[in-house]
Coordinates of C-alpha atoms and ligand atoms in Angstrom, one line a residue:
M90 CA -41.0 -3.2 52.5
P91 CA -41.3 -5.8 49.8
E92 CA -38.3 -8.1 49.4
P93 CA -36.3 -7.2 46.3
A94 CA -36.1 -9.9 43.6
A95 CA -33.4 -12.4 44.2
G96 CA -31.8 -12.3 40.8
G97 CA -32.4 -9.8 38.0
P98 CA -34.3 -6.6 38.4
I99 CA -37.4 -7.2 36.2
P100 CA -39.0 -10.5 37.3
R101 CA -41.4 -10.5 34.5
P102 CA -41.8 -12.8 31.4
V103 CA -39.2 -12.2 28.8
P104 CA -40.3 -12.3 25.2
A105 CA -39.2 -15.4 23.3
A106 CA -35.9 -15.3 21.4
S107 CA -38.0 -15.4 18.2
G108 CA -38.9 -11.8 19.1
A109 CA -42.6 -12.3 19.5
L110 CA -42.7 -8.8 20.9
P111 CA -40.5 -5.9 20.1
A112 CA -37.9 -5.1 22.7
V113 CA -39.7 -1.9 23.8
F114 CA -42.8 -3.8 24.9
R115 CA -43.3 -6.0 27.9
R116 CA -46.0 -8.5 28.6
T117 CA -47.9 -8.4 31.9
V118 CA -50.4 -10.9 33.0
D119 CA -53.4 -9.6 34.9
P120 CA -53.7 -11.7 38.0
A121 CA -57.4 -11.1 38.2
V122 CA -57.9 -13.0 35.0
T123 CA -58.0 -16.7 35.5
G124 CA -57.9 -19.3 32.8
A125 CA -56.5 -17.8 29.6
A126 CA -53.9 -15.2 30.6
L127 CA -54.6 -11.7 29.5
V128 CA -51.6 -10.3 27.6
V129 CA -51.3 -6.6 27.9
Q130 CA -48.7 -4.6 26.0
E131 CA -47.3 -1.5 27.5
I132 CA -44.3 0.7 26.6
M133 CA -41.1 0.0 28.5
T134 CA -38.8 2.7 29.6
P135 CA -35.4 2.6 27.9
L136 CA -33.9 1.4 31.2
E137 CA -36.3 -1.5 31.4
A138 CA -35.7 -2.4 27.8
A139 CA -32.0 -2.4 28.5
W140 CA -32.4 -4.6 31.5
E141 CA -34.5 -7.0 29.5
R142 CA -31.9 -7.2 26.8
V143 CA -29.3 -8.0 29.4
H144 CA -31.5 -10.8 30.7
R145 CA -32.2 -12.2 27.2
E146 CA -28.5 -12.4 26.5
A147 CA -27.9 -14.1 29.8
A148 CA -30.6 -16.6 29.1
R149 CA -29.0 -17.4 25.8
L150 CA -25.5 -17.8 27.4
R151 CA -26.5 -19.7 30.5
P152 CA -26.6 -23.1 29.0
V153 CA -23.5 -22.6 26.8
H154 CA -20.4 -24.0 28.5
L155 CA -17.3 -21.8 28.7
R156 CA -15.5 -24.5 26.7
T157 CA -17.9 -24.0 23.8
L158 CA -17.6 -20.2 24.0
F159 CA -13.8 -20.5 23.6
A160 CA -14.1 -23.2 20.9
D161 CA -16.5 -21.0 18.9
D162 CA -14.2 -17.9 19.0
P163 CA -10.5 -18.3 18.6
A164 CA -10.1 -14.5 19.3
R165 CA -12.2 -14.6 22.5
F166 CA -9.3 -13.8 24.8
E167 CA -8.3 -10.7 22.8
R168 CA -11.9 -9.7 22.4
L169 CA -12.7 -9.8 26.1
S170 CA -9.4 -8.6 27.6
F171 CA -8.9 -4.9 28.3
A172 CA -5.9 -2.9 29.4
F173 CA -4.9 0.4 30.8
E174 CA -1.1 1.0 31.1
D175 CA 0.3 -2.3 32.4
L176 CA -3.0 -3.2 34.2
S177 CA -5.3 -5.6 32.4
I178 CA -8.6 -7.4 33.1
D179 CA -9.4 -10.6 31.3
L180 CA -13.2 -11.2 31.1
S181 CA -12.9 -14.0 28.7
K182 CA -13.7 -16.6 31.4
E183 CA -16.9 -14.8 32.3
K184 CA -20.3 -15.9 30.9
L185 CA -20.2 -13.1 28.4
D186 CA -19.7 -12.6 24.7
A187 CA -19.7 -9.5 22.4
A188 CA -23.5 -9.4 22.3
A189 CA -23.9 -9.7 26.0
L190 CA -21.3 -7.1 26.7
D191 CA -23.0 -4.8 24.2
A192 CA -26.3 -5.2 26.1
L193 CA -24.5 -4.4 29.4
L194 CA -22.9 -1.3 27.9
A195 CA -26.3 -0.2 26.7
L196 CA -27.6 -0.7 30.2
A197 CA -24.8 1.5 31.6
R198 CA -25.8 4.2 29.1
A199 CA -29.5 3.8 29.9
A200 CA -28.7 4.1 33.6
N201 CA -26.8 7.3 32.9
V202 CA -23.5 6.0 34.3
E203 CA -21.7 8.7 32.3
G204 CA -23.8 11.5 33.7
R205 CA -23.6 10.2 37.2
R206 CA -19.8 9.8 36.9
E207 CA -19.5 13.4 35.7
A208 CA -21.7 14.7 38.6
M209 CA -19.4 12.9 41.1
F210 CA -16.3 14.4 39.6
A211 CA -17.9 17.9 39.4
G212 CA -18.6 17.8 43.1
A213 CA -22.4 17.6 42.9
P214 CA -24.1 16.3 46.1
V215 CA -24.3 12.7 44.8
N216 CA -24.5 11.5 48.4
R217 CA -28.1 12.6 48.5
T218 CA -29.2 11.4 51.9
E219 CA -26.4 13.3 53.6
G220 CA -26.4 16.2 51.1
R221 CA -22.7 15.7 50.4
A222 CA -20.3 15.4 47.4
A223 CA -18.1 12.3 47.0
L224 CA -14.8 13.8 46.1
H225 CA -12.2 11.5 47.4
M226 CA -10.5 11.7 44.0
A227 CA -9.6 15.3 44.9
L228 CA -7.4 14.0 47.7
R229 CA -5.1 12.5 45.0
G230 CA -5.3 15.1 42.3
G231 CA -7.9 13.1 40.3
A232 CA -10.6 15.9 40.6
A233 CA -10.9 19.5 41.7
A234 CA -11.5 20.1 45.4
P235 CA -14.4 22.3 46.4
P236 CA -13.3 26.0 46.4
G237 CA -11.6 27.0 49.6
D238 CA -10.6 23.5 50.7
D239 CA -6.8 23.5 50.6
V240 CA -6.2 19.8 49.8
E241 CA -2.6 20.2 48.7
G242 CA -1.7 22.3 51.8
A243 CA -3.3 19.6 54.1
L244 CA -1.4 16.8 52.3
A245 CA 1.8 18.8 52.6
D246 CA 1.2 19.1 56.4
V247 CA 0.5 15.3 56.7
L248 CA 3.6 14.4 54.7
A249 CA 5.9 16.9 56.6
F250 CA 4.7 15.4 59.9
A251 CA 5.3 11.9 58.5
E252 CA 8.8 12.7 57.5
G253 CA 9.4 14.3 60.9
V254 CA 8.3 11.1 62.6
R255 CA 10.5 9.0 60.3
A256 CA 13.5 11.1 61.3
S257 CA 12.7 11.0 65.0
S258 CA 13.3 8.4 67.7
V259 CA 9.8 6.9 67.3
T260 CA 10.1 3.2 66.8
D261 CA 6.5 2.2 66.6
V262 CA 3.3 3.8 65.3
V263 CA -0.1 2.6 66.5
N264 CA -3.1 3.6 64.3
I265 CA -6.3 3.4 66.3
G266 CA -9.4 3.5 64.0
I267 CA -12.0 1.1 62.6
G268 CA -13.7 0.5 59.3
G269 CA -12.4 3.0 56.7
S270 CA -10.2 4.5 59.4
D271 CA -8.3 1.2 59.7
L272 CA -8.8 -1.1 56.8
G273 CA -7.3 1.2 54.2
P274 CA -4.0 2.1 55.9
A275 CA -3.7 -1.4 57.4
M276 CA -4.2 -3.1 54.0
A277 CA -1.9 -0.7 52.1
T278 CA 0.9 -0.8 54.7
R279 CA 0.9 -4.6 54.5
A280 CA 0.7 -4.5 50.7
L281 CA 3.7 -2.2 50.4
S282 CA 6.0 -4.0 52.9
P283 CA 9.0 -3.8 50.5
D284 CA 8.7 0.0 50.7
H285 CA 8.3 0.1 54.5
D286 CA 11.4 1.7 55.9
G287 CA 9.8 3.9 58.6
P288 CA 8.9 2.9 62.1
R289 CA 7.0 -0.4 62.7
G290 CA 3.2 0.0 62.1
H291 CA 0.4 -1.5 64.2
F292 CA -3.3 -1.2 63.7
V293 CA -5.8 -1.5 66.5
S294 CA -9.5 -1.5 65.6
N295 CA -11.6 -3.9 67.8
V296 CA -13.1 -2.7 71.0
D297 CA -12.1 -6.1 72.4
G298 CA -9.4 -5.0 74.9
A299 CA -7.3 -7.9 73.7
H300 CA -6.5 -6.1 70.5
L301 CA -5.0 -3.1 72.2
A302 CA -3.4 -5.1 75.0
D303 CA -1.7 -7.6 72.7
T304 CA -0.4 -4.7 70.5
L305 CA 0.9 -2.5 73.3
R306 CA 2.4 -5.3 75.3
R307 CA 5.8 -5.1 73.6
L308 CA 5.8 -1.4 72.9
D309 CA 7.5 1.4 74.9
P310 CA 5.3 4.5 75.5
A311 CA 8.4 6.7 75.2
T312 CA 9.0 5.7 71.6
T313 CA 5.5 5.0 70.4
L314 CA 3.3 7.4 68.4
V315 CA -0.4 6.8 68.8
I316 CA -2.6 8.1 66.0
I317 CA -6.3 8.4 66.7
A318 CA -8.0 8.1 63.3
S319 CA -11.7 8.8 63.2
K320 CA -13.7 10.9 60.7
T321 CA -16.4 11.6 63.3
F322 CA -14.3 11.3 66.5
T323 CA -17.3 9.6 68.1
T324 CA -17.0 6.0 67.2
L325 CA -17.3 3.9 70.3
E326 CA -14.5 1.4 69.5
T327 CA -12.0 4.0 68.5
M328 CA -12.8 6.4 71.4
T329 CA -12.6 3.6 73.9
N330 CA -9.3 2.4 72.5
A331 CA -8.0 6.0 72.3
R332 CA -8.8 6.7 76.0
S333 CA -7.0 3.4 77.0
A334 CA -4.0 4.2 74.8
R335 CA -3.8 7.8 76.2
A336 CA -3.7 6.3 79.7
W337 CA -1.0 3.8 78.7
L338 CA 1.1 6.7 77.2
G339 CA 0.9 8.4 80.6
D340 CA 3.3 11.4 80.7
H341 CA 4.2 10.8 77.1
A342 CA 0.7 11.5 75.9
A343 CA 1.5 15.2 75.5
D344 CA 4.1 14.4 72.8
N345 CA 3.1 11.0 71.5
L346 CA -0.5 11.5 70.5
A347 CA -1.7 12.6 67.1
A348 CA -5.2 12.7 65.6
V349 CA -6.9 12.6 62.2
S350 CA -10.5 13.7 62.0
T351 CA -13.0 16.1 60.4
D352 CA -13.9 17.3 64.0
L353 CA -10.9 19.4 65.0
A354 CA -12.6 20.7 68.1
A355 CA -13.2 17.2 69.4
C356 CA -9.5 16.3 68.9
A357 CA -8.5 19.4 70.9
A358 CA -10.9 18.5 73.6
F359 CA -9.3 15.1 73.8
G360 CA -6.0 16.7 74.5
V361 CA -4.2 16.4 71.1
P362 CA -2.1 19.5 70.4
A363 CA -3.2 21.4 67.3
E364 CA 0.1 20.9 65.5
R365 CA -0.6 17.1 65.6
V366 CA -4.2 17.2 64.4
F367 CA -4.8 16.6 60.7
G368 CA -8.2 17.4 59.3
F369 CA -10.2 16.3 56.2
W370 CA -13.6 17.1 54.8
D371 CA -17.1 15.7 54.9
W372 CA -17.0 15.2 51.2
V373 CA -14.7 12.2 51.9
G374 CA -16.5 9.0 52.9
G375 CA -14.9 6.8 55.5
R376 CA -14.3 3.9 53.2
Y377 CA -12.9 6.2 50.5
S378 CA -10.6 8.2 52.9
L379 CA -7.2 6.4 52.7
W380 CA -5.9 9.1 50.3
G381 CA -5.7 12.0 52.7
A382 CA -4.9 12.3 56.4
I383 CA -6.3 8.9 57.2
G384 CA -3.3 7.6 55.3
L385 CA -0.9 9.2 57.9
S386 CA 0.2 5.8 59.3
L387 CA 0.9 4.6 55.7
A388 CA 2.9 7.8 54.9
I389 CA 5.0 7.3 58.0
A390 CA 5.7 3.7 57.0
I391 CA 6.7 4.4 53.3
G392 CA 7.6 8.1 53.3
A393 CA 6.3 11.1 51.4
S394 CA 7.6 10.4 47.9
R395 CA 6.2 6.8 47.8
F396 CA 2.9 8.1 49.3
R397 CA 2.8 10.6 46.4
A398 CA 3.4 7.7 43.9
F399 CA 0.5 5.8 45.5
L400 CA -1.7 8.9 45.0
A401 CA -0.5 9.3 41.4
G402 CA -1.6 5.7 40.6
A403 CA -5.1 6.3 41.9
A404 CA -5.2 9.7 40.0
A405 CA -4.2 7.9 36.8
M406 CA -7.2 5.5 37.3
D407 CA -9.4 8.5 38.0
R408 CA -8.5 10.1 34.6
H409 CA -9.0 6.8 32.8
F410 CA -12.4 6.3 34.5
R411 CA -13.5 9.8 33.7
D412 CA -12.2 10.0 30.1
A413 CA -12.2 6.5 28.6
A414 CA -15.2 5.4 26.5
L415 CA -17.3 2.9 28.4
E416 CA -16.2 0.2 25.9
E417 CA -12.6 0.3 27.1
N418 CA -13.1 1.7 30.6
L419 CA -11.7 -0.9 33.1
P420 CA -13.8 0.0 36.2
V421 CA -17.0 0.1 34.0
L422 CA -16.2 -3.2 32.4
L423 CA -15.5 -4.8 35.8
A424 CA -18.8 -3.4 37.1
L425 CA -20.7 -4.7 34.1
A426 CA -19.2 -8.2 34.7
G427 CA -20.4 -7.8 38.2
I428 CA -23.9 -6.8 37.1
S429 CA -24.0 -9.8 34.8
R430 CA -22.9 -12.1 37.7
R431 CA -25.3 -10.7 40.2
N432 CA -28.4 -9.7 38.3
A433 CA -28.3 -11.6 35.0
M434 CA -26.9 -14.9 36.3
G435 CA -28.2 -14.5 39.9
W436 CA -24.9 -15.5 41.7
P437 CA -25.0 -14.0 45.2
T438 CA -21.3 -14.0 46.2
V439 CA -17.9 -13.2 44.8
A440 CA -14.6 -14.6 45.9
L441 CA -11.7 -12.2 45.7
I442 CA -8.4 -14.1 45.6
P443 CA -5.2 -12.2 45.3
Y444 CA -2.3 -14.4 44.3
D445 CA -0.2 -12.0 46.3
Q446 CA 0.4 -12.6 50.0
R447 CA 0.9 -8.9 50.6
L448 CA -2.7 -8.3 49.5
E449 CA -3.9 -10.5 52.3
R450 CA -6.1 -7.7 53.7
F451 CA -7.4 -6.6 50.2
P452 CA -10.5 -8.8 50.3
A453 CA -11.4 -7.3 53.7
Y454 CA -10.9 -3.8 52.3
V455 CA -13.0 -4.5 49.2
Q456 CA -15.6 -6.1 51.5
Q457 CA -16.2 -2.8 53.2
L458 CA -15.9 -0.8 50.0
E459 CA -18.5 -2.9 48.1
M460 CA -20.8 -4.1 50.9
E461 CA -21.0 -0.9 52.9
S462 CA -21.4 1.2 49.7
N463 CA -23.9 -1.0 47.8
G464 CA -25.5 -3.2 50.5
K465 CA -28.8 -1.2 50.1
S466 CA -32.4 -2.2 49.5
V467 CA -33.7 1.2 48.6
T468 CA -33.0 3.4 45.6
Q469 CA -31.8 7.0 45.6
D470 CA -35.5 8.0 45.8
G471 CA -36.3 5.8 48.7
A472 CA -38.2 3.2 46.6
P473 CA -37.6 -0.5 47.1
A474 CA -34.7 -1.7 45.0
A475 CA -36.0 -3.5 42.0
C476 CA -33.2 -5.9 41.9
A477 CA -30.5 -7.6 44.0
T478 CA -27.7 -5.2 44.9
A479 CA -24.2 -5.8 46.4
P480 CA -23.0 -9.4 46.4
V481 CA -21.3 -10.9 49.4
V482 CA -17.5 -10.3 48.8
W483 CA -15.1 -12.5 50.6
G484 CA -11.7 -14.1 50.0
E485 CA -8.2 -15.1 51.1
P486 CA -4.9 -15.1 49.3
G487 CA -4.0 -17.9 46.9
T488 CA -2.4 -20.3 47.1
N489 CA -3.7 -20.8 50.7
A490 CA -7.3 -20.5 49.6
Q491 CA -6.8 -23.5 47.3
H492 CA -6.2 -25.7 50.4
S493 CA -9.2 -24.4 52.3
F494 CA -12.3 -23.5 50.3
F495 CA -11.5 -24.1 46.7
Q496 CA -13.0 -27.6 46.9
L497 CA -16.4 -25.9 47.0
L498 CA -15.6 -23.5 44.2
H499 CA -14.7 -26.4 41.9
Q500 CA -17.3 -29.0 42.9
G501 CA -19.9 -27.3 45.2
T502 CA -23.5 -26.8 44.3
D503 CA -23.2 -23.0 44.0
V504 CA -21.4 -21.1 41.3
I505 CA -19.1 -18.6 42.9
P506 CA -17.4 -16.3 40.5
V507 CA -13.8 -15.4 41.3
D508 CA -11.6 -12.3 40.9
F509 CA -8.0 -13.3 40.6
I510 CA -5.4 -10.6 41.1
A511 CA -1.7 -11.2 40.3
A512 CA 1.5 -9.4 39.5
A513 CA 3.8 -10.5 36.7
R514 CA 6.9 -9.8 38.7
P515 CA 7.7 -10.4 42.4
R516 CA 9.1 -7.6 44.6
G517 CA 11.8 -8.6 47.0
A518 CA 10.8 -12.3 46.7
D519 CA 12.2 -15.3 45.0
A520 CA 11.5 -15.6 41.2
E521 CA 11.0 -19.3 41.2
H522 CA 8.4 -19.0 44.0
H523 CA 6.7 -16.4 42.0
R524 CA 6.6 -18.6 38.9
L525 CA 4.9 -21.3 41.0
L526 CA 2.5 -18.7 42.4
L527 CA 1.4 -17.6 38.9
A528 CA 1.2 -21.2 37.7
N529 CA -1.3 -21.9 40.4
C530 CA -3.3 -18.8 39.7
L531 CA -3.6 -19.6 36.0
A532 CA -4.3 -23.2 36.8
Q533 CA -7.2 -22.4 39.1
G534 CA -8.9 -20.1 36.5
A535 CA -8.5 -22.7 33.8
A536 CA -9.8 -25.6 36.0
L537 CA -12.8 -23.5 37.1
A538 CA -13.7 -22.5 33.5
F539 CA -13.0 -25.6 31.6
G540 CA -13.2 -28.4 34.1
R541 CA -11.7 -31.8 33.2
P542 CA -13.0 -33.9 30.3
Q543 CA -14.8 -36.9 31.8
T544 CA -12.7 -40.1 31.9
E545 CA -14.0 -43.6 32.3
A546 CA -13.0 -43.4 36.0
D547 CA -15.1 -40.2 36.4
R548 CA -18.1 -41.9 34.9
S549 CA -18.1 -44.7 37.4
A550 CA -17.1 -42.4 40.2
P551 CA -19.0 -39.0 39.8
H552 CA -17.1 -37.5 42.7
L553 CA -14.1 -37.3 40.4
A554 CA -15.9 -35.1 37.9
F555 CA -14.8 -31.5 37.3
P556 CA -17.7 -29.9 35.5
G557 CA -16.1 -26.5 34.8
D558 CA -18.2 -23.6 33.4
R559 CA -17.4 -21.6 36.6
P560 CA -16.5 -18.0 35.7
S561 CA -13.6 -15.8 36.8
T562 CA -11.9 -12.5 36.0
T563 CA -8.1 -12.2 36.1
I564 CA -6.6 -8.9 36.9
L565 CA -2.9 -8.6 36.1
H566 CA -0.3 -5.9 36.6
R567 CA 3.4 -5.7 36.3
E568 CA 4.3 -5.5 40.0
L569 CA 2.7 -4.3 43.3
D570 CA 4.5 -1.0 43.8
P571 CA 2.9 2.1 45.4
F572 CA 1.6 3.4 42.0
A573 CA 0.1 0.1 41.1
L574 CA -1.6 -0.3 44.5
G575 CA -3.2 3.1 44.2
R576 CA -4.4 2.3 40.8
L577 CA -5.8 -1.1 41.8
I578 CA -7.7 0.4 44.8
A579 CA -9.2 3.2 42.6
L580 CA -10.2 0.5 40.0
Y581 CA -12.3 -1.2 42.7
E582 CA -13.6 2.2 44.0
H583 CA -14.9 3.2 40.6
K584 CA -16.2 -0.3 39.9
T585 CA -18.3 0.0 43.1
V586 CA -19.6 3.4 42.3
T587 CA -20.5 2.3 38.7
M588 CA -22.5 -0.7 40.1
G589 CA -24.3 1.7 42.5
A590 CA -25.2 4.0 39.6
I591 CA -26.7 1.1 37.6
W592 CA -28.7 0.1 40.7
N593 CA -29.6 3.7 41.3
I594 CA -28.6 3.5 45.0
N595 CA -26.5 5.8 47.1
S596 CA -23.0 4.3 47.4
F597 CA -21.9 6.9 49.9
D598 CA -24.0 6.5 53.0
Q599 CA -24.2 3.7 55.5
F600 CA -27.3 4.0 57.7
G601 CA -27.4 0.2 58.0
V602 CA -24.6 0.2 60.6
E603 CA -26.1 3.0 62.8
F604 CA -28.9 1.0 64.5
G605 CA -26.5 -1.7 65.8
K606 CA -24.3 1.1 67.2
E607 CA -27.3 2.7 69.0
L608 CA -28.3 -0.7 70.5
A609 CA -24.7 -1.3 71.7
Q610 CA -24.7 2.2 73.4
R611 CA -28.0 1.2 75.2
L612 CA -26.6 -2.2 76.3
A613 CA -23.3 -0.9 77.6
P614 CA -24.8 0.1 81.0
V615 CA -26.6 -3.2 81.2
M616 CA -23.3 -5.0 80.8
R617 CA -21.8 -2.8 83.5
G618 CA -24.7 -4.0 85.7
E619 CA -26.0 -0.5 86.4
D620 CA -29.3 -0.6 88.2
G621 CA -32.5 -0.4 86.2
T622 CA -30.9 -0.6 82.8
A623 CA -31.9 -4.2 82.0
A624 CA -35.7 -3.3 82.1
G625 CA -37.5 -3.7 78.8
L626 CA -34.9 -5.9 77.1
H627 CA -36.0 -8.3 74.5
Q628 CA -36.3 -11.8 76.1
S629 CA -33.5 -13.3 74.1
T630 CA -31.1 -10.4 74.9
A631 CA -32.2 -10.6 78.6
G632 CA -31.6 -14.3 78.6
L633 CA -28.1 -13.9 77.2
V634 CA -27.3 -11.1 79.7
A635 CA -28.4 -13.3 82.6
R636 CA -26.2 -16.2 81.3
I637 CA -23.2 -13.9 80.9
R638 CA -23.6 -12.8 84.5
V639 CA -23.7 -16.4 85.7
L640 CA -20.6 -17.3 83.7
D641 CA -18.7 -14.2 84.8
R642 CA -19.4 -14.8 88.5
Ligands
F6P891 O1 -18.9 1.2 60.4 C1 -19.5 2.4 60.0 C2 -18.5 3.4 59.8 O2 -19.2 4.6 59.8 C3 -17.6 3.3 58.6 O3 -18.3 3.8 57.4 C4 -16.4 4.1 59.0 O4 -15.4 3.9 58.1 C5 -16.2 3.6 60.4 O5 -17.5 3.5 60.9 C6 -15.4 4.5 61.2 O6 -15.9 5.8 61.4 P1 -15.0 6.9 62.0 O7 -13.9 7.2 61.1 O8 -16.0 8.1 62.1 O9 -14.6 6.5 63.4

């Protein structure tokens, strides 16, 4: 398959700014013609024309320093800041202006973002490769569920069980799951620690036995509830950990095991009594599943009413995403800034820096959300993607990140756009600490964007120079309570889906992780030393197997 282009989607000559060709025409050069290039005019599709406009705006803005963009427009902050309720996104420090944003909005329309959004909310099989809907919004009241699927009844069962556990003698809850069956509840339980008044929560995901051993070491099987969370109930890591945890529970397994899955028969076969099995539906993707039964460990930690507030926050964002015009639609605007960064400017990574210690797992959560959803090289129709798709998403909380990798963000050779996330108010934490936290957050955004004017010292010692012109988006809300967290997660979900729609890729499958899983299954008997299983291994794998055997002797 041909490599997709590194930057923008249409690696072809762009008409000069003077407008030598109308926007609906493109120029192609016939490679067969040497010497004087043959210029052919052909009609562009509206989508191609929209992409070309985006690239033209980016080419205009690329050499203009952010300092100049602000100097030229005293209303730039108001013009490029957008709000929904107390949540705002400030795009003024992105390499955008009104004309560039306009071009991006036209691209969203040409890519039929509105139609695709409606199809998703209506329950159409937008996950085409698997023939499924993507209706995670229905788990939180943000969309209608398919007829016959009793979402409210299922949620009531989960929350009643959660309240029962909270009222019982259970002291610890261990959620065993991986990927979407781990990152969501683990991230949200950490984020909502001021609301955590239920039993202690633990999350075991890695098949590395150290993860389970280190978690169970201090726990008592008599007072520990183990939840096996797996959409498929087949995932190697989860099922291996589940079997070991069941053995550790011993006689208590009959009372202290629960399961969450779409495969109720597999849960029963594993020995989990039906009254402690909580189902969901194949129209919920793993990385979008936190809102239903996969959120059981979170519901036990914070209780039913706060869990419902968490869902309400996400549903508020669903309504905003579905109803607001693209011009004021926060997930769409965030996605368009992402398209500008990735395709128009050609920046391959994004740093996600919450100035909120309790969001320390949020970058990992968004990493799965964006990279598993949009890390694709083929379109919905199976054709090679015409442009770069998901960027690498990574990050750590500020201020810690300032003292580890921010050096590279400020003075490294790559431009790495940053998403800053901060709350105006602390929750259960010192107000002066919070003021310093926010001061740091704002200082970093300003230093990245504007740099420092060169002094005489900088001129003679270039390593002191702060060039600036490095973009960031600042996402602000009042405080990180359950409602705000639900809304923030849904903001990133819909941003991800919008980017996938513009790239015309399926944001709901994940075939890229299947092959590695298959190979691991084949290598498991090799690692056990079972006879004949090592035959036919690739020489590098065989060499490493031999070395492991020597080291393990
Ligand atoms: O890593 C791939 C993946 O399929 C994720 O999409 C999913 O969240 C995770 O594995 C866990 O899957 P399951 O919930 O079926 O155990």
